[in-house]
Amino acid sequence: MLVHGTLIHAPVFGALEIVENALITVDEGGSISNVESVVNDARLETARDAGTLIELGSQQYLLPGLVDLHVHAPQWPQLGKALDLPLTEWLQRCTFPLEARYRDLAFARRSYESLVANLLANGTTTAAYFGSIHVEATKLLADIAYSKGQRAVIGKVAMDNADQCPDFYRDQTTSAGLDGTRELIEYIGGTGGDLLHPAVTPRFIPACTDGMLAGLAAIADEYGCHVQTHCSESDWEHRYVIDRHGIADTQSLDRFGLLTDKTILAHSVFVDDDDITTISGQGSGIAHCPLSNLYLSHAVFPARKVLDRGVKAGLGTDIAGGASPSILHNCQMAVSASRAFEDGVDATLAATERGTPGSRIDFREAFWMATSGGADALGLKVGRFAEGYAFDAIVIDTGIDDSELCTWDDLDTLDDVLQKIVYNAGRQNITDVWVQGRRVSG
Ligand SMILES: [Zn+2]
């Protein structure tokens, strides 16, 4: 398959690469074998005649598929609800009762079919999913992601601490949680092909006993699989771990052996310089969830500092702590939150005392996080257009009627076009979605 048109990607942090008249050659396995820029090339005519040419229009732009590093799949029906509650109440009153419903596979199917289709339509070609505690429902999530063609990292959530988890929704014993984790890893390893990757998934330290955390680290080591968990998300959660273990989340997770180069730490809002050094040293990645943080963390993630220290980092929706399924929306929020961090928010203070200078990131850096950064954090060869990478891509059409995305040939550079995409593209502008060379939405 050949794809011809204008591509925009961010293969290197901080800079865009824009190629007009790009010709991408995609092999039969769905990987990119060549990227070049051509005009009036004979191969275009040949491929057009053979029906193997995808030609983008003058108002269409090819972008890498978006990577969502943090999704709670069972919380999909709760999207846009209950965000007036603090984190602990949000979990106990709303989230745990909803997640407990996934023992019912018919309910799970209805929810997960809707979720995966919705994320693909929003351009999310790779998602890192927390499932529920239920092995069968999480296998079903894997089946649905696979059948719809989405690339995914998936884990059965583990939570066995009776002090923090209700009777109706927890692993009844540590060994049950560990056995279930192992069963899911083997199921995904056997059926998921190149698309699916299993993950050890301790919900967060408060929800797990020390025995669970140690057991999960051993399983992650045994299988060499991904690890995903929350880290220093809110004042309460950050303080809870210090009170229980005498050290902060990052150091505690590291002591248990849960920080590896395949670990994704959601949030990490309260990390200090030592924590950043530890995360960087272990090669772990961070899922920055800017929209969720404004509601449940009550603070802003220090994106500029973390990125400048070279930590692997991408973006997450944190469905349903974040009320949008769109990674583009979270790009915009990441920029906006960093600007509030830099400028401050309390107008009664003098401008010089109000904020934290040097904290902003721009749309190019947020877009890098949404694509290359997220992909690199997961260790997957996606997120950019380069030889040997999978063809995971989306088309943004700026010529759609009834859309807020308006571009002007005589006024906008291609750099401007991407900025407008980040700020104003809706799902109606995403007209094609491919994963591993297969068209999966649009
Ligand atoms: Zn979360």
mmCIF file of N, CA and C and ligand atoms in Angstrom, residues 70-72 75 90 130 230 233 266-267 289 292 318-319 321, ligand 1:
data_model
loop_
_atom_site.group_PDB
_atom_site.id
_atom_site.type_symbol
_atom_site.label_atom_id
_atom_site.label_comp_id
_atom_site.label_asym_id
_atom_site.label_seq_id
_atom_site.Cartn_x
_atom_site.Cartn_y
_atom_site.Cartn_z
ATOM 1 N N HIS A 70 -3.316 6.013 29.577
ATOM 2 C CA HIS A 70 -3.998 5.718 30.839
ATOM 3 C C HIS A 70 -5.514 5.773 30.691
ATOM 4 N N VAL A 71 -6.122 4.590 30.605
ATOM 5 C CA VAL A 71 -7.575 4.478 30.466
ATOM 6 C C VAL A 71 -8.075 3.441 31.467
ATOM 7 N N HIS A 72 -9.108 3.791 32.234
ATOM 8 C CA HIS A 72 -9.809 2.794 33.050
ATOM 9 C C HIS A 72 -11.003 2.310 32.234
ATOM 10 N N GLN A 75 -14.620 2.225 33.529
ATOM 11 C CA GLN A 75 -15.244 3.495 33.936
ATOM 12 C C GLN A 75 -15.896 4.241 32.776
ATOM 13 N N TRP A 90 -15.032 9.687 45.235
ATOM 14 C CA TRP A 90 -15.278 9.333 43.836
ATOM 15 C C TRP A 90 -15.071 7.828 43.639
ATOM 16 N N PHE A 130 -6.438 -0.153 32.104
ATOM 17 C CA PHE A 130 -6.726 -0.868 33.338
ATOM 18 C C PHE A 130 -8.075 -1.552 33.114
ATOM 19 N N HIS A 230 -0.854 3.837 39.455
ATOM 20 C CA HIS A 230 -0.898 5.269 39.742
ATOM 21 C C HIS A 230 0.258 5.633 40.661
ATOM 22 N N GLU A 233 -0.730 10.740 42.879
ATOM 23 C CA GLU A 233 -1.776 11.404 42.096
ATOM 24 C C GLU A 233 -2.361 12.628 42.796
ATOM 25 N N ALA A 266 0.902 6.546 36.168
ATOM 26 C CA ALA A 266 -0.116 7.555 35.878
ATOM 27 C C ALA A 266 0.020 8.721 36.850
ATOM 28 N N HIS A 267 -0.067 9.917 36.308
ATOM 29 C CA HIS A 267 -0.121 11.185 37.041
ATOM 30 C C HIS A 267 1.243 11.678 37.520
ATOM 31 N N CYS A 289 -1.977 13.170 32.719
ATOM 32 C CA CYS A 289 -3.425 13.216 32.472
ATOM 33 C C CYS A 289 -3.943 14.588 32.911
ATOM 34 N N SER A 292 -7.828 15.192 33.980
ATOM 35 C CA SER A 292 -8.134 14.501 35.233
ATOM 36 C C SER A 292 -7.490 15.195 36.425
ATOM 37 N N ASP A 318 -7.186 9.251 31.269
ATOM 38 C CA ASP A 318 -7.662 8.800 32.578
ATOM 39 C C ASP A 318 -9.181 8.671 32.605
ATOM 40 N N ILE A 319 -9.770 8.208 31.509
ATOM 41 C CA ILE A 319 -11.201 7.890 31.570
ATOM 42 C C ILE A 319 -11.442 7.066 32.822
ATOM 43 N N GLY A 321 -11.689 9.690 35.144
ATOM 44 C CA GLY A 321 -11.257 10.827 35.953
ATOM 45 C C GLY A 321 -11.137 12.062 35.080
HETATM 46 ZN ZN ZN B 1 -6.345 6.459 36.799
#
